[in-house]
PDB file of C-alpha atoms and ligand atoms in Angstrom:
ATOM      1  CA  MET A   1      -2.601 -14.134 -26.290  1.00 35.00           C
ATOM      2  CA  THR A   2      -3.378 -12.342 -23.069  1.00 41.00           C
ATOM      3  CA  ALA A   3      -2.360  -8.777 -22.314  1.00 58.00           C
ATOM      4  CA  ARG A   4      -0.293  -8.390 -19.170  1.00 73.00           C
ATOM      5  CA  THR A   5       0.786  -5.284 -17.387  1.00 87.00           C
ATOM      6  CA  ASP A   6       4.530  -4.713 -17.331  1.00 95.00           C
ATOM      7  CA  TRP A   7       4.843  -3.820 -13.656  1.00 97.00           C
ATOM      8  CA  GLN A   8       8.416  -2.675 -14.022  1.00 97.00           C
ATOM      9  CA  ALA A   9       7.574  -0.263 -16.850  1.00 97.00           C
ATOM     10  CA  TRP A  10       4.608   0.926 -14.758  1.00 97.00           C
ATOM     11  CA  HIS A  11       7.141   2.662 -12.482  1.00 97.00           C
ATOM     12  CA  GLU A  12       8.761   4.716 -15.282  1.00 97.00           C
ATOM     13  CA  PRO A  13       6.663   7.886 -14.750  1.00 97.00           C
ATOM     14  CA  TYR A  14       8.317   8.209 -11.321  1.00 98.00           C
ATOM     15  CA  ALA A  15      11.373   9.488 -13.253  1.00 98.00           C
ATOM     16  CA  ASP A  16       9.319  12.553 -14.266  1.00 98.00           C
ATOM     17  CA  GLU A  17       8.733  14.745 -11.218  1.00 97.00           C
ATOM     18  CA  GLY A  18       5.763  16.376 -12.903  1.00 97.00           C
ATOM     19  CA  SER A  19       3.892  13.163 -13.691  1.00 97.00           C
ATOM     20  CA  PRO A  20       0.631  12.368 -11.872  1.00 97.00           C
ATOM     21  CA  LEU A  21       2.323   9.277 -10.422  1.00 98.00           C
ATOM     22  CA  SER A  22       5.083  11.443  -8.928  1.00 98.00           C
ATOM     23  CA  ARG A  23       2.474  13.829  -7.524  1.00 98.00           C
ATOM     24  CA  ARG A  24       0.711  10.881  -5.961  1.00 98.00           C
ATOM     25  CA  LEU A  25       4.036   9.629  -4.572  1.00 98.00           C
ATOM     26  CA  ARG A  26       4.715  12.965  -2.874  1.00 98.00           C
ATOM     27  CA  LEU A  27       1.365  12.754  -1.083  1.00 98.00           C
ATOM     28  CA  VAL A  28       1.952   9.150   0.014  1.00 98.00           C
ATOM     29  CA  ARG A  29       5.405  10.099   1.277  1.00 98.00           C
ATOM     30  CA  ARG A  30       3.952  13.094   3.112  1.00 98.00           C
ATOM     31  CA  GLU A  31       1.488  10.829   4.910  1.00 98.00           C
ATOM     32  CA  ILE A  32       4.223   8.320   5.797  1.00 98.00           C
ATOM     33  CA  ALA A  33       6.414  11.115   7.197  1.00 98.00           C
ATOM     34  CA  ALA A  34       3.453  12.538   9.168  1.00 98.00           C
ATOM     35  CA  TRP A  35       2.809   9.095  10.646  1.00 98.00           C
ATOM     36  CA  LEU A  36       6.459   8.750  11.693  1.00 98.00           C
ATOM     37  CA  ASP A  37       6.436  12.230  13.225  1.00 98.00           C
ATOM     38  CA  GLU A  38       3.318  11.394  15.246  1.00 98.00           C
ATOM     39  CA  ARG A  39       4.650   8.137  16.650  1.00 98.00           C
ATOM     40  CA  PRO A  40       7.273   8.432  19.407  1.00 96.00           C
ATOM     41  CA  ASP A  41       7.740   4.620  19.609  1.00 98.00           C
ATOM     42  CA  GLU A  42      11.258   3.199  19.631  1.00 97.00           C
ATOM     43  CA  ARG A  43      10.108   0.323  17.394  1.00 98.00           C
ATOM     44  CA  LEU A  44       7.542   0.544  14.609  1.00 98.00           C
ATOM     45  CA  THR A  45       6.413  -2.119  12.169  1.00 98.00           C
ATOM     46  CA  VAL A  46       5.409  -1.457   8.558  1.00 99.00           C
ATOM     47  CA  VAL A  47       4.003  -3.774   5.923  1.00 99.00           C
ATOM     48  CA  SER A  48       3.580  -2.705   2.310  1.00 99.00           C
ATOM     49  CA  ALA A  49       1.319  -4.783   0.032  1.00 98.00           C
ATOM     50  CA  CYS A  50       2.234  -4.824  -3.671  1.00 98.00           C
ATOM     51  CA  ALA A  51       5.168  -2.590  -2.815  1.00 98.00           C
ATOM     52  CA  GLY A  52       6.551  -2.322  -6.331  1.00 98.00           C
ATOM     53  CA  GLN A  53      10.026  -0.797  -6.230  1.00 98.00           C
ATOM     54  CA  GLY A  54       9.442   0.692  -2.776  1.00 98.00           C
ATOM     55  CA  HIS A  55       9.592   4.338  -3.865  1.00 98.00           C
ATOM     56  CA  ASP A  56       7.229   5.468  -1.113  1.00 98.00           C
ATOM     57  CA  LEU A  57       8.566   3.936   2.102  1.00 98.00           C
ATOM     58  CA  VAL A  58      12.212   3.637   1.070  1.00 98.00           C
ATOM     59  CA  GLY A  59      12.095   7.191  -0.240  1.00 98.00           C
ATOM     60  CA  VAL A  60      10.939   8.495   3.143  1.00 98.00           C
ATOM     61  CA  LEU A  61      13.217   6.356   5.316  1.00 98.00           C
ATOM     62  CA  ALA A  62      16.275   7.190   3.195  1.00 98.00           C
ATOM     63  CA  GLY A  63      16.021  10.780   4.373  1.00 95.00           C
ATOM     64  CA  ARG A  64      15.245  10.142   8.057  1.00 97.00           C
ATOM     65  CA  ALA A  65      17.710  10.011  10.913  1.00 97.00           C
ATOM     66  CA  ASP A  66      15.174   7.886  12.830  1.00 97.00           C
ATOM     67  CA  ALA A  67      14.791   5.239  10.114  1.00 98.00           C
ATOM     68  CA  HIS A  68      16.270   2.675  12.532  1.00 98.00           C
ATOM     69  CA  ARG A  69      12.969   2.770  14.453  1.00 98.00           C
ATOM     70  CA  VAL A  70      11.210   1.066  11.534  1.00 98.00           C
ATOM     71  CA  ARG A  71      11.155  -2.638  10.750  1.00 98.00           C
ATOM     72  CA  ALA A  72       9.427  -3.076   7.403  1.00 98.00           C
ATOM     73  CA  THR A  73       8.319  -5.913   5.161  1.00 98.00           C
ATOM     74  CA  LEU A  74       7.626  -5.139   1.520  1.00 98.00           C
ATOM     75  CA  LEU A  75       5.541  -7.774  -0.293  1.00 98.00           C
ATOM     76  CA  GLU A  76       5.924  -7.742  -4.067  1.00 98.00           C
ATOM     77  CA  TYR A  77       5.518 -10.419  -6.705  1.00 97.00           C
ATOM     78  CA  ASP A  78       7.367  -9.140  -9.781  1.00 97.00           C
ATOM     79  CA  PRO A  79      10.995 -10.359  -9.509  1.00 97.00           C
ATOM     80  CA  GLY A  80      12.410  -7.269 -11.224  1.00 97.00           C
ATOM     81  CA  ASN A  81      10.587  -4.985  -8.844  1.00 98.00           C
ATOM     82  CA  VAL A  82      11.684  -7.093  -5.876  1.00 98.00           C
ATOM     83  CA  ALA A  83      15.289  -6.673  -7.011  1.00 98.00           C
ATOM     84  CA  ALA A  84      14.856  -2.926  -7.545  1.00 98.00           C
ATOM     85  CA  ALA A  85      13.293  -2.452  -4.098  1.00 98.00           C
ATOM     86  CA  ARG A  86      16.038  -4.499  -2.412  1.00 98.00           C
ATOM     87  CA  ASP A  87      18.639  -2.477  -4.266  1.00 98.00           C
ATOM     88  CA  ALA A  88      17.048   0.829  -3.212  1.00 98.00           C
ATOM     89  CA  ALA A  89      16.798  -0.263   0.434  1.00 98.00           C
ATOM     90  CA  GLY A  90      20.408  -1.461   0.347  1.00 98.00           C
ATOM     91  CA  ARG A  91      21.686   1.774  -1.168  1.00 98.00           C
ATOM     92  CA  ALA A  92      19.842   3.720   1.537  1.00 98.00           C
ATOM     93  CA  GLY A  93      21.421   1.552   4.260  1.00 98.00           C
ATOM     94  CA  LEU A  94      18.018   0.302   5.456  1.00 98.00           C
ATOM     95  CA  ALA A  95      18.997  -3.011   7.024  1.00 97.00           C
ATOM     96  CA  ASN A  96      15.553  -3.394   8.644  1.00 98.00           C
ATOM     97  CA  VAL A  97      13.651  -3.245   5.375  1.00 98.00           C
ATOM     98  CA  ALA A  98      12.978  -6.740   4.007  1.00 98.00           C
ATOM     99  CA  VAL A  99      11.608  -7.209   0.509  1.00 98.00           C
ATOM    100  CA  GLU A 100       9.823 -10.544   0.084  1.00 98.00           C
ATOM    101  CA  ARG A 101       8.710 -12.029  -3.216  1.00 98.00           C
ATOM    102  CA  ALA A 102       5.205 -13.040  -2.170  1.00 98.00           C
ATOM    103  CA  ASP A 103       1.551 -12.907  -3.165  1.00 98.00           C
ATOM    104  CA  ALA A 104       0.139 -10.026  -1.150  1.00 98.00           C
ATOM    105  CA  GLY A 105      -3.359 -11.205  -2.039  1.00 98.00           C
ATOM    106  CA  ARG A 106      -3.046 -14.085   0.421  1.00 98.00           C
ATOM    107  CA  LEU A 107      -3.102 -13.504   4.168  1.00 98.00           C
ATOM    108  CA  SER A 108      -0.489 -16.240   4.675  1.00 98.00           C
ATOM    109  CA  SER A 109       2.100 -13.908   3.101  1.00 98.00           C
ATOM    110  CA  TYR A 110       1.745 -11.540   6.062  1.00 98.00           C
ATOM    111  CA  ALA A 111       2.692 -14.099   8.719  1.00 98.00           C
ATOM    112  CA  GLY A 112       5.600 -12.700  10.723  1.00 97.00           C
ATOM    113  CA  ALA A 113       5.192  -9.226   9.215  1.00 98.00           C
ATOM    114  CA  VAL A 114       2.085  -8.190  11.138  1.00 98.00           C
ATOM    115  CA  PRO A 115       0.516  -6.758  13.258  1.00 98.00           C
ATOM    116  CA  ALA A 116       1.844  -3.582  11.687  1.00 98.00           C
ATOM    117  CA  ASP A 117       1.747   0.002  12.896  1.00 98.00           C
ATOM    118  CA  LEU A 118       1.558   1.187   9.297  1.00 99.00           C
ATOM    119  CA  VAL A 119      -0.057  -0.693   6.406  1.00 99.00           C
ATOM    120  CA  LEU A 120       0.659   0.635   2.917  1.00 99.00           C
ATOM    121  CA  LEU A 121      -1.800  -0.173   0.148  1.00 98.00           C
ATOM    122  CA  ALA A 122      -0.590   1.998  -2.740  1.00 98.00           C
ATOM    123  CA  GLY A 123      -1.602   0.939  -6.223  1.00 98.00           C
ATOM    124  CA  VAL A 124      -3.760  -1.946  -5.018  1.00 98.00           C
ATOM    125  CA  PHE A 125      -7.427  -0.910  -4.807  1.00 98.00           C
ATOM    126  CA  GLY A 126      -7.553   0.350  -8.412  1.00 96.00           C
ATOM    127  CA  ASN A 127      -6.425  -3.033  -9.729  1.00 96.00           C
ATOM    128  CA  VAL A 128      -8.912  -5.319  -8.004  1.00 97.00           C
ATOM    129  CA  THR A 129     -12.674  -5.831  -8.024  1.00 97.00           C
ATOM    130  CA  ASP A 130     -14.993  -4.010  -5.616  1.00 97.00           C
ATOM    131  CA  HIS A 131     -15.608  -7.354  -3.968  1.00 98.00           C
ATOM    132  CA  ASP A 132     -11.889  -7.717  -3.299  1.00 98.00           C
ATOM    133  CA  VAL A 133     -11.579  -4.124  -2.059  1.00 98.00           C
ATOM    134  CA  ARG A 134     -14.333  -4.846   0.482  1.00 98.00           C
ATOM    135  CA  ARG A 135     -12.753  -8.155   1.436  1.00 98.00           C
ATOM    136  CA  THR A 136      -9.353  -6.508   1.922  1.00 98.00           C
ATOM    137  CA  VAL A 137     -10.775  -3.657   3.991  1.00 98.00           C
ATOM    138  CA  ALA A 138     -12.731  -6.114   6.146  1.00 98.00           C
ATOM    139  CA  ALA A 139      -9.512  -8.089   6.765  1.00 98.00           C
ATOM    140  CA  LEU A 140      -7.368  -5.075   7.678  1.00 98.00           C
ATOM    141  CA  PRO A 141      -7.922  -5.587  11.448  1.00 98.00           C
ATOM    142  CA  GLN A 142      -5.877  -8.786  10.966  1.00 98.00           C
ATOM    143  CA  LEU A 143      -2.937  -6.747   9.630  1.00 98.00           C
ATOM    144  CA  CYS A 144      -3.164  -3.763  11.993  1.00 98.00           C
ATOM    145  CA  ALA A 145      -1.744  -3.281  15.471  1.00 98.00           C
ATOM    146  CA  ALA A 146      -3.822  -1.138  17.840  1.00 98.00           C
ATOM    147  CA  GLY A 147      -3.794   2.460  16.636  1.00 98.00           C
ATOM    148  CA  ALA A 148      -2.259   1.553  13.273  1.00 98.00           C
ATOM    149  CA  THR A 149      -2.442   3.795  10.235  1.00 99.00           C
ATOM    150  CA  VAL A 150      -3.400   2.599   6.753  1.00 99.00           C
ATOM    151  CA  ILE A 151      -2.278   4.684   3.785  1.00 99.00           C
ATOM    152  CA  TRP A 152      -3.978   3.785   0.518  1.00 98.00           C
ATOM    153  CA  THR A 153      -4.483   5.043  -3.018  1.00 98.00           C
ATOM    154  CA  ARG A 154      -7.332   4.623  -5.471  1.00 98.00           C
ATOM    155  CA  THR A 155      -8.083   6.076  -8.876  1.00 97.00           C
ATOM    156  CA  ARG A 156     -11.202   8.241  -9.070  1.00 97.00           C
ATOM    157  CA  ARG A 157     -11.785   7.335 -12.708  1.00 96.00           C
ATOM    158  CA  ALA A 158     -15.553   6.949 -13.261  1.00 96.00           C
ATOM    159  CA  PRO A 159     -17.282   5.328 -11.612  1.00 95.00           C
ATOM    160  CA  ASP A 160     -15.479   6.866  -8.621  1.00 96.00           C
ATOM    161  CA  ARG A 161     -15.504   4.169  -5.937  1.00 97.00           C
ATOM    162  CA  THR A 162     -13.694   6.219  -3.292  1.00 98.00           C
ATOM    163  CA  PRO A 163     -16.923   7.272  -1.498  1.00 98.00           C
ATOM    164  CA  ALA A 164     -17.831   3.596  -1.095  1.00 98.00           C
ATOM    165  CA  LEU A 165     -14.294   2.679  -0.087  1.00 98.00           C
ATOM    166  CA  ARG A 166     -14.185   5.366   2.593  1.00 98.00           C
ATOM    167  CA  GLY A 167     -17.502   4.063   3.916  1.00 98.00           C
ATOM    168  CA  TRP A 168     -16.190   0.495   4.040  1.00 98.00           C
ATOM    169  CA  LEU A 169     -13.147   1.699   5.971  1.00 98.00           C
ATOM    170  CA  ARG A 170     -15.418   3.493   8.447  1.00 98.00           C
ATOM    171  CA  ASP A 171     -17.493   0.329   8.878  1.00 98.00           C
ATOM    172  CA  ALA A 172     -14.315  -1.663   9.552  1.00 98.00           C
ATOM    173  CA  GLY A 173     -13.301   0.635  12.436  1.00 98.00           C
ATOM    174  CA  PHE A 174     -11.087   3.199  10.675  1.00 98.00           C
ATOM    175  CA  ALA A 175     -11.215   6.956  11.264  1.00 98.00           C
ATOM    176  CA  GLU A 176     -10.232   9.131   8.324  1.00 98.00           C
ATOM    177  CA  ARG A 177      -7.122  11.258   8.910  1.00 98.00           C
ATOM    178  CA  ALA A 178      -6.631  12.556   5.379  1.00 98.00           C
ATOM    179  CA  PHE A 179      -8.131  12.236   1.938  1.00 98.00           C
ATOM    180  CA  HIS A 180      -6.292  13.921  -0.934  1.00 98.00           C
ATOM    181  CA  ALA A 181      -8.065  14.227  -4.262  1.00 98.00           C
ATOM    182  CA  PRO A 182      -6.281  17.052  -6.088  1.00 97.00           C
ATOM    183  CA  GLU A 183      -8.307  18.952  -8.648  1.00 96.00           C
ATOM    184  CA  GLY A 184      -7.671  17.824 -12.200  1.00 96.00           C
ATOM    185  CA  MET A 185      -6.066  14.565 -11.039  1.00 97.00           C
ATOM    186  CA  LEU A 186      -7.670  11.136 -11.132  1.00 97.00           C
ATOM    187  CA  PHE A 187      -5.686   9.637  -8.266  1.00 97.00           C
ATOM    188  CA  SER A 188      -6.513   9.923  -4.586  1.00 98.00           C
ATOM    189  CA  VAL A 189      -4.545   9.201  -1.432  1.00 98.00           C
ATOM    190  CA  GLY A 190      -6.136   8.371   1.912  1.00 98.00           C
ATOM    191  CA  ALA A 191      -4.854   7.876   5.442  1.00 98.00           C
ATOM    192  CA  HIS A 192      -6.973   6.129   8.055  1.00 98.00           C
ATOM    193  CA  ARG A 193      -6.368   5.394  11.731  1.00 98.00           C
ATOM    194  CA  PHE A 194      -7.483   2.030  13.132  1.00 98.00           C
ATOM    195  CA  THR A 195      -9.710   2.550  16.173  1.00 98.00           C
ATOM    196  CA  GLY A 196     -10.905  -1.019  16.659  1.00 97.00           C
ATOM    197  CA  PRO A 197      -9.456  -4.128  18.286  1.00 97.00           C
ATOM    198  CA  PRO A 198      -6.797  -6.035  16.271  1.00 97.00           C
ATOM    199  CA  ARG A 199      -7.757  -9.545  15.165  1.00 98.00           C
ATOM    200  CA  PRO A 200      -5.541 -12.627  14.849  1.00 98.00           C
ATOM    201  CA  LEU A 201      -4.266 -13.446  11.354  1.00 98.00           C
ATOM    202  CA  ASN A 202      -6.288 -16.104   9.559  1.00 96.00           C
ATOM    203  CA  ALA A 203      -3.482 -17.371   7.354  1.00 94.00           C
ATOM    204  CA  SER A 204      -5.832 -19.345   5.110  1.00 96.00           C
ATOM    205  CA  GLY A 205      -7.700 -16.198   4.041  1.00 96.00           C
ATOM    206  CA  GLU A 206      -7.610 -14.389   0.693  1.00 97.00           C
ATOM    207  CA  LEU A 207      -7.626 -10.648   0.088  1.00 98.00           C
ATOM    208  CA  PHE A 208      -7.500  -9.893  -3.631  1.00 98.00           C
ATOM    209  CA  THR A 209      -6.519 -10.928  -7.131  1.00 97.00           C
ATOM    210  CA  PHE A 210      -5.241  -8.291  -9.555  1.00 96.00           C
ATOM    211  CA  ILE A 211      -7.311  -7.793 -12.694  1.00 93.00           C
ATOM    212  CA  THR A 212      -5.433  -6.221 -15.577  1.00 70.00           C
ATOM    213  CA  ALA A 213      -6.864  -5.101 -18.922  1.00 53.00           C
ATOM    214  CA  GLY A 214      -9.630  -7.630 -18.629  1.00 40.00           C
ATOM    215  CA  THR A 215      -7.133 -10.371 -17.859  1.00 37.00           C
ATOM    216  CA  GLN A 216      -6.938 -12.139 -14.534  1.00 36.00           C
ATOM    217  CA  TRP A 217      -3.381 -12.000 -13.258  1.00 36.00           C
ATOM    218  CA  ARG A 218      -3.145 -14.441 -10.378  1.00 33.00           C
ATOM    219  CA  CYS A 219       0.184 -14.616  -8.699  1.00 31.00           C
TER     220      CYS A 219
HETATM  221  C1  SAM B   1       0.237  -0.347  -9.352  1.00 68.75           C
HETATM  222  S1  SAM B   1       1.792  -1.035  -8.879  1.00 68.75           S
HETATM  223  C2  SAM B   1       2.079  -0.209  -7.321  1.00 68.75           C
HETATM  224  C3  SAM B   1       3.489  -0.290  -6.847  1.00 68.75           C
HETATM  225  C4  SAM B   1       3.792   0.536  -5.589  1.00 68.75           C
HETATM  226  N1  SAM B   1       2.942   0.181  -4.470  1.00 68.75           N
HETATM  227  C5  SAM B   1       3.667   2.005  -5.881  1.00 68.75           C
HETATM  228  O1  SAM B   1       2.617   2.598  -5.595  1.00 68.75           O
HETATM  229  O2  SAM B   1       4.628   2.564  -6.410  1.00 68.75           O
HETATM  230  C6  SAM B   1       1.248  -2.642  -8.370  1.00 68.75           C
HETATM  231  C7  SAM B   1       2.362  -3.577  -7.954  1.00 68.75           C
HETATM  232  O3  SAM B   1       1.761  -4.743  -7.400  1.00 68.75           O
HETATM  233  C8  SAM B   1       2.492  -5.892  -7.808  1.00 68.75           C
HETATM  234  N2  SAM B   1       1.563  -7.014  -7.639  1.00 68.75           N
HETATM  235  C9  SAM B   1       0.476  -7.332  -8.381  1.00 68.75           C
HETATM  236  N3  SAM B   1      -0.196  -8.361  -7.832  1.00 68.75           N
HETATM  237  C10 SAM B   1       0.509  -8.711  -6.731  1.00 68.75           C
HETATM  238  C11 SAM B   1       0.318  -9.701  -5.726  1.00 68.75           C
HETATM  239  N4  SAM B   1      -0.724 -10.555  -5.752  1.00 68.75           N
HETATM  240  N5  SAM B   1       1.229  -9.778  -4.722  1.00 68.75           N
HETATM  241  C12 SAM B   1       2.277  -8.938  -4.670  1.00 68.75           C
HETATM  242  N6  SAM B   1       2.511  -7.970  -5.589  1.00 68.75           N
HETATM  243  C13 SAM B   1       1.622  -7.870  -6.594  1.00 68.75           C
HETATM  244  C14 SAM B   1       2.925  -5.564  -9.207  1.00 68.75           C
HETATM  245  O4  SAM B   1       4.052  -6.324  -9.595  1.00 68.75           O
HETATM  246  C15 SAM B   1       3.248  -4.064  -9.075  1.00 68.75           C
HETATM  247  O5  SAM B   1       4.598  -3.876  -8.736  1.00 68.75           O
END
């Protein structure tokens, strides 16, 4: 028997506005809204890796009169979460938000969705090895358009790897715009601006494999 994470149940704390997950969500949404406010572009592209039920991006766009500026691709593997995200986008009237059932750990899944002006990596870095975090960060120039923003989250549970992660982002050509690590909370939320040259997508490349409760969950 292998233990598996129930990725639909994982979203349940979002129903409690006081939960740490909801607090984290508010910060991610704040960074998404700040990015939208900063960008005057008529067309903006977003890709969200391991998007879950889309609470962050869909939640922001649902309340924006300028949501039509955004064309987004949400990559998610769990079929129930894919359905929930599609449902949420549909209810919000977001015709330009596509939810694809795909393995976000493979670069081939991003073909057609990138280069993106905003890359969301919420709930990814805490579920993969350090090696895969480094590999993903090093590959971000393949996902980013010039001047793109990356919004990410990472637990600070010991050993806190966020100092290393922020260094890897710097080395990969990203300038830190925000780093939220609220006192008494284990989560953190970062926003980084890409200052380097975009690179072409190497569709045969790999980014990460989720590790869950000591069990490899390849999808
Ligand atoms: C920690 S949750 C984060 C969900 C969402 N980003 C959020 O912050 O609300 C991780 C999500 O990644 C999905 N997932 C895990 N491995 C994946 C993969 N290789 N490709 C796409 N989705 C994956 C899970 O089904 C789950 O919905």
